[in-house]
mmCIF file of C-alpha atoms and ligand atoms in Angstrom:
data_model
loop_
_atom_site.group_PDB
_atom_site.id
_atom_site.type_symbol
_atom_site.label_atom_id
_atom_site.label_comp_id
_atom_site.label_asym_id
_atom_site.label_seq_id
_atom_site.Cartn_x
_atom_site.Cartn_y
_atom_site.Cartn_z
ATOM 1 C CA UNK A 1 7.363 1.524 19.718
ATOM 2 C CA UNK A 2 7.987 0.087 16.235
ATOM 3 C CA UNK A 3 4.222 1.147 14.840
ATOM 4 C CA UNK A 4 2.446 4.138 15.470
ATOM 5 C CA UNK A 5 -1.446 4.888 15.080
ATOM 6 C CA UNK A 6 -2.847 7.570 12.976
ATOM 7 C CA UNK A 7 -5.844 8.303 11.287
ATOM 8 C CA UNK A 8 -6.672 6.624 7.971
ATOM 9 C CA UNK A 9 -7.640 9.766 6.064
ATOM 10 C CA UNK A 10 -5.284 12.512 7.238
ATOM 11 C CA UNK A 11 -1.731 13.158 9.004
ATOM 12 C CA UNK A 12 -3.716 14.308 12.309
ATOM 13 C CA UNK A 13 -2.559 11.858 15.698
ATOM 14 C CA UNK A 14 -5.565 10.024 16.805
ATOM 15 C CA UNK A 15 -6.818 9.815 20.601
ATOM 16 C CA UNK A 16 -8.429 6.727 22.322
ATOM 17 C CA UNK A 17 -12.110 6.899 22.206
ATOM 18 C CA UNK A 18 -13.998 3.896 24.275
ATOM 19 C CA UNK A 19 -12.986 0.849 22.431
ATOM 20 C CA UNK A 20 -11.963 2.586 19.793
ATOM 21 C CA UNK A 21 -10.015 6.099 18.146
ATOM 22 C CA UNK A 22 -11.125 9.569 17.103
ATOM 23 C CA UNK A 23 -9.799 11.728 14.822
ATOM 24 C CA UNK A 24 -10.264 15.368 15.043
ATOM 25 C CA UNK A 25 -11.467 15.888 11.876
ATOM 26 C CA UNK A 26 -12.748 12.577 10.573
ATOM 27 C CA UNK A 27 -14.504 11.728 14.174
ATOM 28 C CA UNK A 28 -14.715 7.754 14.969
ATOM 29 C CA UNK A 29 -12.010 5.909 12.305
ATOM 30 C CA UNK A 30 -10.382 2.385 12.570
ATOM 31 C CA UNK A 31 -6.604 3.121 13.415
ATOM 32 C CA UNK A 32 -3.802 3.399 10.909
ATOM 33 C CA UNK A 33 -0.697 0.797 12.343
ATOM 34 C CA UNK A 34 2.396 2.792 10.393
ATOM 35 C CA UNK A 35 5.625 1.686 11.062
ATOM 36 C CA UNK A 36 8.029 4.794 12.582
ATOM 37 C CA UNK A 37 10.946 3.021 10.791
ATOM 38 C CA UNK A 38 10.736 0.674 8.260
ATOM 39 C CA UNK A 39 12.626 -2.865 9.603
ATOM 40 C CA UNK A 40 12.035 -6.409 10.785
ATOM 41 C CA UNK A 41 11.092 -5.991 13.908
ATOM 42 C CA UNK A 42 8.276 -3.162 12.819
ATOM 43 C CA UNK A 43 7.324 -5.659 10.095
ATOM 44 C CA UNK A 44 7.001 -8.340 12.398
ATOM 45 C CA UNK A 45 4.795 -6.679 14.585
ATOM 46 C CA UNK A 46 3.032 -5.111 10.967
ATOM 47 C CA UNK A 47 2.509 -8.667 9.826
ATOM 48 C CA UNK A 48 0.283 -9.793 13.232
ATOM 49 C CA UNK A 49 -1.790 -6.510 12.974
ATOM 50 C CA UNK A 50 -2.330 -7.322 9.489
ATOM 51 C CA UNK A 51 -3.118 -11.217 10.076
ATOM 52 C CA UNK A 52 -5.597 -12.636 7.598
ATOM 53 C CA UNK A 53 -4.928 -9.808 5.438
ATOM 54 C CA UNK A 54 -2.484 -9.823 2.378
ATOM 55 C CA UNK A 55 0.710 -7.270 2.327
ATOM 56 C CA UNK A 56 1.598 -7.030 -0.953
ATOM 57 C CA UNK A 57 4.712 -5.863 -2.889
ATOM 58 C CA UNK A 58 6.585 -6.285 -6.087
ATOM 59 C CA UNK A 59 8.149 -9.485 -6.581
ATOM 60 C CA UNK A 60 10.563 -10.569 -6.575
ATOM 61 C CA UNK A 61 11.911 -7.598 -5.000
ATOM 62 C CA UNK A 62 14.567 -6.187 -7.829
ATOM 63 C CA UNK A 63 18.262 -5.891 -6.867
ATOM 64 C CA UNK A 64 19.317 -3.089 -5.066
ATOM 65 C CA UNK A 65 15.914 -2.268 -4.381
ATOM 66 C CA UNK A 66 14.604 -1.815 -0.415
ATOM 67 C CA UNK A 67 10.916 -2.289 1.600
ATOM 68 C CA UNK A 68 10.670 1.678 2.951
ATOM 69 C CA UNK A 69 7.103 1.741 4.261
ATOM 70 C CA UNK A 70 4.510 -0.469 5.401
ATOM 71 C CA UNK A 71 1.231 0.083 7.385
ATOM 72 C CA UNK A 72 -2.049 -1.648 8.381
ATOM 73 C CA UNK A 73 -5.952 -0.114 9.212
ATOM 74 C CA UNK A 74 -7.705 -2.432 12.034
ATOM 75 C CA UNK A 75 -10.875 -2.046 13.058
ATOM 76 C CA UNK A 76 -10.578 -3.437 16.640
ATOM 77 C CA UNK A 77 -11.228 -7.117 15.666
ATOM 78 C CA UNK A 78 -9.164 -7.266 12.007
ATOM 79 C CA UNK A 79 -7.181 -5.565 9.354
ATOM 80 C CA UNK A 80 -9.391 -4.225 6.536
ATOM 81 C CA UNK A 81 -6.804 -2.680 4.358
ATOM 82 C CA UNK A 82 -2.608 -2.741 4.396
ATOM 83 C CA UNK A 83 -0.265 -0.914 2.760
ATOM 84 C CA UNK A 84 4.012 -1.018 1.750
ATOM 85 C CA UNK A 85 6.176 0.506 -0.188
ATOM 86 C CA UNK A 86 9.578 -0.143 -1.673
ATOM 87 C CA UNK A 87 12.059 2.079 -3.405
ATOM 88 C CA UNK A 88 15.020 1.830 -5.786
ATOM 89 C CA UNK A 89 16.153 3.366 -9.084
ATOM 90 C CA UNK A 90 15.668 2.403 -12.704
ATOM 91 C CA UNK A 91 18.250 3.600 -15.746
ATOM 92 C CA UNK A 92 15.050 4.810 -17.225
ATOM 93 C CA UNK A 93 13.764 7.182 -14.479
ATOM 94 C CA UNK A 94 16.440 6.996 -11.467
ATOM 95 C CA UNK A 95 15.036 7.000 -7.963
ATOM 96 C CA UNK A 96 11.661 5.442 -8.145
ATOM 97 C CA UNK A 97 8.901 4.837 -5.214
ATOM 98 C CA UNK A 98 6.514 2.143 -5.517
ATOM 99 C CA UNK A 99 3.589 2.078 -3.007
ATOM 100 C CA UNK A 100 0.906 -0.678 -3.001
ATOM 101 C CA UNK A 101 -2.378 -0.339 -1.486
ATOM 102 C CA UNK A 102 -4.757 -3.882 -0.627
ATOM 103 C CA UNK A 103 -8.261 -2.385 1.004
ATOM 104 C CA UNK A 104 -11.711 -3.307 1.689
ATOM 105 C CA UNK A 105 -14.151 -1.510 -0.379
ATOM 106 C CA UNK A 106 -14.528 2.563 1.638
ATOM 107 C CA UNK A 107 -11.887 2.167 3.562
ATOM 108 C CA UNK A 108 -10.219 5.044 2.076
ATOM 109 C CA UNK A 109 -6.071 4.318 2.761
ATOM 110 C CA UNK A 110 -5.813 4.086 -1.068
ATOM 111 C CA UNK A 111 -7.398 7.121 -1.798
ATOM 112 C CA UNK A 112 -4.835 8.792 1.314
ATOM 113 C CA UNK A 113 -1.606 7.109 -0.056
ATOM 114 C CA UNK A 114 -2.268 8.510 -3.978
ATOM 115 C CA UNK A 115 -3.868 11.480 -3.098
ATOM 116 C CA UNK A 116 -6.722 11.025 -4.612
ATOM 117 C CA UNK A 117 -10.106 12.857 -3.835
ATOM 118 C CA UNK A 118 -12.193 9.447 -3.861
ATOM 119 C CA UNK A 119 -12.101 6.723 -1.531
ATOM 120 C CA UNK A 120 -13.675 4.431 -4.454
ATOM 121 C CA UNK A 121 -11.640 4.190 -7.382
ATOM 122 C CA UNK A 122 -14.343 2.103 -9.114
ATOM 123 C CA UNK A 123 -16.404 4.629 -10.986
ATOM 124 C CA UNK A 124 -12.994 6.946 -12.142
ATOM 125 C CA UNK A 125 -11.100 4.305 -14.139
ATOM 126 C CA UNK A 126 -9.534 5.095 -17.306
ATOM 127 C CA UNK A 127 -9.514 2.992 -20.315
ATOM 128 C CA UNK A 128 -6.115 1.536 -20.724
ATOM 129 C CA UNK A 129 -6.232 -2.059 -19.450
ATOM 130 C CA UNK A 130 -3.381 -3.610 -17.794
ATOM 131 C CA UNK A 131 -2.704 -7.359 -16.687
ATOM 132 C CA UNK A 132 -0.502 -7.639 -14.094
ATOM 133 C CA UNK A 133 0.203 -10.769 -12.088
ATOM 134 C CA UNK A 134 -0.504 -10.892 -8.888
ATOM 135 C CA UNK A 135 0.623 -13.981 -6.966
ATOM 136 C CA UNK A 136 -0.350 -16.860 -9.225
ATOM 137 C CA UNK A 137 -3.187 -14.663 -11.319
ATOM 138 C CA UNK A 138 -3.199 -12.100 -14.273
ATOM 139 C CA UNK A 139 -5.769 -9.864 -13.048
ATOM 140 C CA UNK A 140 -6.899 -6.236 -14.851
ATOM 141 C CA UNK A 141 -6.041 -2.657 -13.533
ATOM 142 C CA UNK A 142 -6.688 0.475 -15.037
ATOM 143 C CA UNK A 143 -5.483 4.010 -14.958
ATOM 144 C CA UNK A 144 -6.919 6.189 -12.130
ATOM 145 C CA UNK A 145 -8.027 9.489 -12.881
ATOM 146 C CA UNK A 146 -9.601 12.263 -11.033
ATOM 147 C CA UNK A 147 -8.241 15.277 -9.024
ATOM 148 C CA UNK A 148 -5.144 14.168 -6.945
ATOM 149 C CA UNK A 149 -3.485 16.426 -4.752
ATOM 150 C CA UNK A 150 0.184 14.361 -6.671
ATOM 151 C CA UNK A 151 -1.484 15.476 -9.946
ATOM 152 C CA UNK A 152 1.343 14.531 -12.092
ATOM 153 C CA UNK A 153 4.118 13.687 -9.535
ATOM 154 C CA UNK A 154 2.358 10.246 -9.633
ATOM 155 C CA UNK A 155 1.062 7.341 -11.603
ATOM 156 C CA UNK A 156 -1.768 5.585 -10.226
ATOM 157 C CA UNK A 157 -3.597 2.301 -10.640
ATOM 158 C CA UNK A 158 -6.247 0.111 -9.284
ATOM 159 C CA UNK A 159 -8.025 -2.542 -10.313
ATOM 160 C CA UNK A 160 -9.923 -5.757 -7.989
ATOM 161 C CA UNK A 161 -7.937 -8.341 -6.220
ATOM 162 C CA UNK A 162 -9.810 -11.666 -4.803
ATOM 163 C CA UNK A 163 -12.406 -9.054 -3.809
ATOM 164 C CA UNK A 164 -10.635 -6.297 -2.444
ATOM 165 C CA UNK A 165 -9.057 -2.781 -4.458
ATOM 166 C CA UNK A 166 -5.405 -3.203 -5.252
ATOM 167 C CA UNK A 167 -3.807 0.593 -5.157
ATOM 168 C CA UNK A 168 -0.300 0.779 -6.919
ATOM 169 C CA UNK A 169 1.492 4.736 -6.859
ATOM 170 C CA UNK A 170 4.379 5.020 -9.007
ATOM 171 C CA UNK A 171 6.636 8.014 -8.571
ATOM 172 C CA UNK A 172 7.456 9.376 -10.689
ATOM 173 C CA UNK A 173 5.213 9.223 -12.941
ATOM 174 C CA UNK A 174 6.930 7.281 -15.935
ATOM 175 C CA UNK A 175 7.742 5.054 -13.330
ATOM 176 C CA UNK A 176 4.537 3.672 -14.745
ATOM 177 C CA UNK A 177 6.610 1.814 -17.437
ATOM 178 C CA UNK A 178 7.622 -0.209 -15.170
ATOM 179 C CA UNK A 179 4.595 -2.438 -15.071
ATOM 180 C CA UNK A 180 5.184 -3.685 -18.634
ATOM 181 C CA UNK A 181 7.714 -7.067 -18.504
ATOM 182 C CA UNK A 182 8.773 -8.883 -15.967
ATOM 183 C CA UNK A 183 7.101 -6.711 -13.117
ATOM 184 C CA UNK A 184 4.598 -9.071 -10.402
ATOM 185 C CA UNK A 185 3.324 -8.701 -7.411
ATOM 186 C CA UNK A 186 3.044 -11.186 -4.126
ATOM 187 C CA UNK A 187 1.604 -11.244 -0.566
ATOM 188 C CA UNK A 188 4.811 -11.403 1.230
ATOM 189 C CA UNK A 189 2.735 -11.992 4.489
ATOM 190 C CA UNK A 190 3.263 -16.117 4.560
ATOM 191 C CA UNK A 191 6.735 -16.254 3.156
ATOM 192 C CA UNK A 192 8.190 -16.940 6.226
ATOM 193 C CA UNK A 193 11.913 -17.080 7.205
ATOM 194 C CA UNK A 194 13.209 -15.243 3.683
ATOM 195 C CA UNK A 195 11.481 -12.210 5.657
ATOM 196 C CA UNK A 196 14.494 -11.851 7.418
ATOM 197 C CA UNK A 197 16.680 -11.189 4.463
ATOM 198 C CA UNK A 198 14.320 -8.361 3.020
ATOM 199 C CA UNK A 199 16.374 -5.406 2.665
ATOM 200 C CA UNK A 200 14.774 -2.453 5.111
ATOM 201 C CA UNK A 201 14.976 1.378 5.047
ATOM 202 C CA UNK A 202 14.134 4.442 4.617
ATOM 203 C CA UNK A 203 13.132 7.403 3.874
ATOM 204 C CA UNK A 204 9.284 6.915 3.791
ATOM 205 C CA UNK A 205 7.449 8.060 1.079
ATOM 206 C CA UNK A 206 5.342 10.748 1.667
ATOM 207 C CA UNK A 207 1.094 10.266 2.059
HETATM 208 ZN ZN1 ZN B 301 -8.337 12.162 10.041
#
């Protein structure tokens, strides 16, 4: 088993429900697809749960740097939010996580992968604009702020993506520097054969 369900909202294991899954504390939730460990195969099997659904991460991946985490919510019919990570290190800050976040409005995986209390991040945005590109397109993302359980362990921010919330955790938290020059983002999801040369591994960041 390369993927294995979980709840959207907590670490709990979910049990099949009907049609669908239950949580013990959240009740009826759309299952979490996380891979067990992060490599092709799992991603393969990632990329058809997420179908239709962008799985984004910085790109072009930097040297050195490897794809640690990646996981999808489906609602029994399609994917309505994805996540994936990658990992490296930077002179400035050594070992640095970066986790990105693509979700339907309430899902809530973005609010469970930064820690953060609300499963909207529209009404706690900061006001320090940044542009980042994101396939072909600058788009706007701001600062996240609220009560996070990675209060200061983290740097986290959102902003809207062709209609969906883009999530993007930085660890640590001047990892956030990061997003100034050269830094993009890209659904990897229809790149096709240069899949198979993206570097795989682990350990998972923690969420
Ligand atoms: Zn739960």
């Amino acid at each position: 088993m390369s993927l294995q369900v979980g709840c959207p909202h907590c670490a709990a294991s979910l049990e099949k429900y009907g049609d669908g899954w239950r949580c013990a504390v959240h009740g009826s939730v759309s299952a979490l697809w996380r891979a067990v460990h992060s490599g092709y195969d799992a991603f393969s099997q990632h990329l058809m749960w997420a179908a239709g659904f962008p799985t984004t991460l910085p790109w072009p991946l930097p040297t050195g740097w490897w794809v640690t985490d990646f996981a999808t919510v489906h609602d029994g019919e399609r994917a309505t939010a994805t996540m994936a990570s990658v990992a490296g290190s930077t002179h400035q800050d050594g070992p640095v996580e970066v986790l990105v976040v693509c979700e339907e409005a309430g899902v809530g995986l973005g609010a469970r992968v930064s820690g953060f209390v609300h499963t909207d991040p529209g009404a706690h945005l900061g006001e320090e604009r940044l542009r980042l590109r994101v396939d072909t397109r600058l788009h706007s993302f701001w600062p996240v702020t609220g009560a996070s359980i990675h209060q200061g362990a983290s740097s986290v921010v959102a902003g809207e993506v062709d209609g969906r919330w883009m999530w993007l955790v930085l660890r640590p938290a001047s990892a956030l520097l990061l997003l100034g020059g050269q830094f993009a983002l890209a659904d990897v999801s229809d790149q096709g054969p240069s899949l198979l040369e993206l570097p795989f591994g682990g350990p998972a960041p923690v969420w």
